[in-house]
Amino acid sequence: MRKWIQLEHTADLSVMGEGDTREEALLALMEGFTAQIIDPGTIKKLEERVVEAEGVDVEDAVVTLLGELIYLIYVKNWLPASFESVELTKEGAKAVVRGEKYDPSRHRFLTEIKAATYHDYDFSKGADNLWRVRAVFDR
């Protein structure tokens, strides 16, 4: 079962996703980070998008994928409501996301995220067999 936790951070935003698999942990991280930006309960699942990223390794692919989501939200004005699936390979990540176009009459941003960073990033399996991925975002 996947879940996300907002972690204490002095200035930026830190979120950790947790799950039974790497993919569940990443899905939880993406849900947690977007819930910091906007209330997902206000977003309708009208349209499906595929968000992809490449990287030199999994860390780079995940950080780039998070950056692509930030671009989708703030530049393309498209809001993710739910994360349906994610695929991780050695050098890439691909997420299937459902959501809708930003509607200023219904959607209120909670905070602004500028970028996903490599600072304090961790993606590992714990002694309890749960996968955890932690990322820090610049505000």
PDB file of C-alpha atoms in Angstrom:
ATOM      1  CA  MET A   1       0.000   0.000   0.000  1.00  0.00           C
ATOM      2  CA  ARG A   2       1.365   3.364  -0.974  1.00  0.00           C
ATOM      3  CA  LYS A   3       1.370   6.545   1.057  1.00  0.00           C
ATOM      4  CA  TRP A   4       3.231   9.841   1.175  1.00  0.00           C
ATOM      5  CA  ILE A   5       4.529  11.992   3.998  1.00  0.00           C
ATOM      6  CA  GLN A   6       5.553  15.643   3.996  1.00  0.00           C
ATOM      7  CA  LEU A   7       8.878  15.883   5.814  1.00  0.00           C
ATOM      8  CA  GLU A   8      10.192  18.776   7.882  1.00  0.00           C
ATOM      9  CA  HIS A   9      12.420  21.120   5.887  1.00  0.00           C
ATOM     10  CA  THR A  10      13.706  24.566   6.771  1.00  0.00           C
ATOM     11  CA  ALA A  11      12.955  26.416   3.530  1.00  0.00           C
ATOM     12  CA  ASP A  12      12.011  24.052   0.742  1.00  0.00           C
ATOM     13  CA  LEU A  13       9.465  21.247   0.421  1.00  0.00           C
ATOM     14  CA  SER A  14      10.449  17.658   1.189  1.00  0.00           C
ATOM     15  CA  VAL A  15       8.144  14.733   0.442  1.00  0.00           C
ATOM     16  CA  MET A  16       8.653  10.999   0.829  1.00  0.00           C
ATOM     17  CA  GLY A  17       6.676   8.314  -0.970  1.00  0.00           C
ATOM     18  CA  GLU A  18       6.439   4.815   0.411  1.00  0.00           C
ATOM     19  CA  GLY A  19       5.208   1.540  -1.080  1.00  0.00           C
ATOM     20  CA  ASP A  20       5.665  -2.172  -1.441  1.00  0.00           C
ATOM     21  CA  THR A  21       7.418  -1.651  -4.787  1.00  0.00           C
ATOM     22  CA  ARG A  22       9.628   1.043  -6.308  1.00  0.00           C
ATOM     23  CA  GLU A  23       6.748   2.029  -8.549  1.00  0.00           C
ATOM     24  CA  GLU A  24       4.283   2.365  -5.649  1.00  0.00           C
ATOM     25  CA  ALA A  25       6.755   4.531  -3.754  1.00  0.00           C
ATOM     26  CA  LEU A  26       7.237   6.810  -6.772  1.00  0.00           C
ATOM     27  CA  LEU A  27       3.475   7.055  -7.362  1.00  0.00           C
ATOM     28  CA  ALA A  28       3.047   8.053  -3.710  1.00  0.00           C
ATOM     29  CA  LEU A  29       5.791  10.691  -4.025  1.00  0.00           C
ATOM     30  CA  MET A  30       4.114  12.191  -7.105  1.00  0.00           C
ATOM     31  CA  GLU A  31       0.736  12.232  -5.327  1.00  0.00           C
ATOM     32  CA  GLY A  32       2.265  13.883  -2.267  1.00  0.00           C
ATOM     33  CA  PHE A  33       4.153  16.539  -4.153  1.00  0.00           C
ATOM     34  CA  THR A  34       1.158  17.560  -6.263  1.00  0.00           C
ATOM     35  CA  ALA A  35      -1.087  17.611  -3.173  1.00  0.00           C
ATOM     36  CA  GLN A  36       1.247  20.307  -1.814  1.00  0.00           C
ATOM     37  CA  ILE A  37       0.634  22.399  -4.938  1.00  0.00           C
ATOM     38  CA  ILE A  38      -3.126  22.017  -5.320  1.00  0.00           C
ATOM     39  CA  ASP A  39      -5.963  20.065  -3.693  1.00  0.00           C
ATOM     40  CA  PRO A  40      -6.340  16.965  -5.882  1.00  0.00           C
ATOM     41  CA  GLY A  41      -9.984  16.725  -4.795  1.00  0.00           C
ATOM     42  CA  THR A  42     -10.749  19.804  -6.908  1.00  0.00           C
ATOM     43  CA  ILE A  43      -9.331  18.275 -10.092  1.00  0.00           C
ATOM     44  CA  LYS A  44     -11.426  16.122 -12.409  1.00  0.00           C
ATOM     45  CA  LYS A  45      -9.946  13.068 -14.101  1.00  0.00           C
ATOM     46  CA  LEU A  46     -11.026  14.149 -17.574  1.00  0.00           C
ATOM     47  CA  GLU A  47      -7.927  13.448 -19.599  1.00  0.00           C
ATOM     48  CA  GLU A  48      -5.036  11.017 -19.546  1.00  0.00           C
ATOM     49  CA  ARG A  49      -1.472  12.092 -20.197  1.00  0.00           C
ATOM     50  CA  VAL A  50       1.774  10.186 -20.388  1.00  0.00           C
ATOM     51  CA  VAL A  51       4.750  11.953 -18.816  1.00  0.00           C
ATOM     52  CA  GLU A  52       8.172  10.591 -19.709  1.00  0.00           C
ATOM     53  CA  ALA A  53      11.722  11.365 -18.723  1.00  0.00           C
ATOM     54  CA  GLU A  54      15.138   9.993 -19.510  1.00  0.00           C
ATOM     55  CA  GLY A  55      18.197  10.073 -17.310  1.00  0.00           C
ATOM     56  CA  VAL A  56      21.670   8.659 -16.916  1.00  0.00           C
ATOM     57  CA  ASP A  57      20.324   6.526 -14.072  1.00  0.00           C
ATOM     58  CA  VAL A  58      17.111   6.012 -12.069  1.00  0.00           C
ATOM     59  CA  GLU A  59      17.837   8.998  -9.806  1.00  0.00           C
ATOM     60  CA  ASP A  60      18.262  11.303 -12.775  1.00  0.00           C
ATOM     61  CA  ALA A  61      15.148   9.890 -14.480  1.00  0.00           C
ATOM     62  CA  VAL A  62      12.992  10.383 -11.367  1.00  0.00           C
ATOM     63  CA  VAL A  63      14.181  13.960 -10.754  1.00  0.00           C
ATOM     64  CA  THR A  64      13.648  14.748 -14.443  1.00  0.00           C
ATOM     65  CA  LEU A  65      10.168  13.160 -14.323  1.00  0.00           C
ATOM     66  CA  LEU A  66       9.276  15.368 -11.345  1.00  0.00           C
ATOM     67  CA  GLY A  67      10.556  18.356 -13.320  1.00  0.00           C
ATOM     68  CA  GLU A  68       8.323  17.350 -16.241  1.00  0.00           C
ATOM     69  CA  LEU A  69       5.324  17.305 -13.893  1.00  0.00           C
ATOM     70  CA  ILE A  70       6.206  20.796 -12.654  1.00  0.00           C
ATOM     71  CA  TYR A  71       6.424  21.951 -16.288  1.00  0.00           C
ATOM     72  CA  LEU A  72       3.043  20.336 -17.025  1.00  0.00           C
ATOM     73  CA  ILE A  73       1.414  22.136 -14.091  1.00  0.00           C
ATOM     74  CA  TYR A  74       2.900  25.635 -14.362  1.00  0.00           C
ATOM     75  CA  VAL A  75       3.689  25.996 -18.070  1.00  0.00           C
ATOM     76  CA  LYS A  76       1.057  23.812 -19.729  1.00  0.00           C
ATOM     77  CA  ASN A  77      -1.576  24.653 -17.048  1.00  0.00           C
ATOM     78  CA  TRP A  78      -2.586  21.017 -16.774  1.00  0.00           C
ATOM     79  CA  LEU A  79      -3.287  19.592 -13.323  1.00  0.00           C
ATOM     80  CA  PRO A  80      -2.764  15.957 -12.333  1.00  0.00           C
ATOM     81  CA  ALA A  81      -5.545  14.451 -10.219  1.00  0.00           C
ATOM     82  CA  SER A  82      -4.335  10.878 -10.029  1.00  0.00           C
ATOM     83  CA  PHE A  83      -1.316   8.845 -10.966  1.00  0.00           C
ATOM     84  CA  GLU A  84      -2.433   5.622 -12.580  1.00  0.00           C
ATOM     85  CA  SER A  85       0.883   3.849 -13.196  1.00  0.00           C
ATOM     86  CA  VAL A  86       4.596   4.394 -13.546  1.00  0.00           C
ATOM     87  CA  GLU A  87       7.319   2.420 -15.256  1.00  0.00           C
ATOM     88  CA  LEU A  88      10.936   2.644 -14.179  1.00  0.00           C
ATOM     89  CA  THR A  89      13.829   1.432 -16.238  1.00  0.00           C
ATOM     90  CA  LYS A  90      17.544   1.858 -15.771  1.00  0.00           C
ATOM     91  CA  GLU A  91      17.512   5.147 -17.643  1.00  0.00           C
ATOM     92  CA  GLY A  92      13.926   6.283 -17.837  1.00  0.00           C
ATOM     93  CA  ALA A  93      10.591   6.795 -16.182  1.00  0.00           C
ATOM     94  CA  LYS A  94       7.109   6.972 -17.642  1.00  0.00           C
ATOM     95  CA  ALA A  95       3.972   7.885 -15.692  1.00  0.00           C
ATOM     96  CA  VAL A  96       0.335   7.704 -16.755  1.00  0.00           C
ATOM     97  CA  VAL A  97      -1.556  10.586 -15.176  1.00  0.00           C
ATOM     98  CA  ARG A  98      -5.208  11.642 -15.214  1.00  0.00           C
ATOM     99  CA  GLY A  99      -6.313  15.217 -14.717  1.00  0.00           C
ATOM    100  CA  GLU A 100      -7.578  18.330 -16.429  1.00  0.00           C
ATOM    101  CA  LYS A 101      -6.715  21.797 -17.662  1.00  0.00           C
ATOM    102  CA  TYR A 102      -6.328  24.495 -15.003  1.00  0.00           C
ATOM    103  CA  ASP A 103      -9.584  26.362 -14.352  1.00  0.00           C
ATOM    104  CA  PRO A 104      -9.035  29.520 -12.263  1.00  0.00           C
ATOM    105  CA  SER A 105     -12.688  29.494 -11.155  1.00  0.00           C
ATOM    106  CA  ARG A 106     -12.241  26.108  -9.415  1.00  0.00           C
ATOM    107  CA  HIS A 107      -8.533  25.601  -8.771  1.00  0.00           C
ATOM    108  CA  ARG A 108      -6.485  27.410  -6.126  1.00  0.00           C
ATOM    109  CA  PHE A 109      -2.760  26.883  -5.898  1.00  0.00           C
ATOM    110  CA  LEU A 110      -1.547  26.174  -2.363  1.00  0.00           C
ATOM    111  CA  THR A 111       2.139  26.804  -2.974  1.00  0.00           C
ATOM    112  CA  GLU A 112       4.547  27.312  -5.848  1.00  0.00           C
ATOM    113  CA  ILE A 113       7.229  24.753  -6.612  1.00  0.00           C
ATOM    114  CA  LYS A 114      10.103  25.916  -8.791  1.00  0.00           C
ATOM    115  CA  ALA A 115      12.069  22.718  -9.302  1.00  0.00           C
ATOM    116  CA  ALA A 116      12.818  19.189  -8.168  1.00  0.00           C
ATOM    117  CA  THR A 117      16.358  18.897  -6.815  1.00  0.00           C
ATOM    118  CA  TYR A 118      18.947  16.210  -6.190  1.00  0.00           C
ATOM    119  CA  HIS A 119      19.477  17.519  -2.646  1.00  0.00           C
ATOM    120  CA  ASP A 120      18.714  14.876  -0.004  1.00  0.00           C
ATOM    121  CA  TYR A 121      17.279  12.582  -2.682  1.00  0.00           C
ATOM    122  CA  ASP A 122      17.023   8.933  -1.683  1.00  0.00           C
ATOM    123  CA  PHE A 123      15.366   5.926  -3.308  1.00  0.00           C
ATOM    124  CA  SER A 124      15.933   2.741  -1.356  1.00  0.00           C
ATOM    125  CA  LYS A 125      14.382  -0.345   0.175  1.00  0.00           C
ATOM    126  CA  GLY A 126      14.306  -0.406   3.965  1.00  0.00           C
ATOM    127  CA  ALA A 127      14.841  -3.263   6.398  1.00  0.00           C
ATOM    128  CA  ASP A 128      11.031  -3.468   6.616  1.00  0.00           C
ATOM    129  CA  ASN A 129      10.941  -4.313   2.859  1.00  0.00           C
ATOM    130  CA  LEU A 130       9.191  -1.041   1.993  1.00  0.00           C
ATOM    131  CA  TRP A 131      10.522   1.152  -0.792  1.00  0.00           C
ATOM    132  CA  ARG A 132      10.929   4.853   0.001  1.00  0.00           C
ATOM    133  CA  VAL A 133      11.735   7.738  -2.299  1.00  0.00           C
ATOM    134  CA  ARG A 134      12.464  11.176  -0.849  1.00  0.00           C
ATOM    135  CA  ALA A 135      12.803  14.362  -2.851  1.00  0.00           C
ATOM    136  CA  VAL A 136      13.299  18.021  -2.046  1.00  0.00           C
ATOM    137  CA  PHE A 137      11.649  20.724  -4.141  1.00  0.00           C
ATOM    138  CA  ASP A 138      12.704  24.366  -4.430  1.00  0.00           C
ATOM    139  CA  ARG A 139       9.939  26.793  -3.532  1.00  0.00           C
TER     140      ARG A 139
END
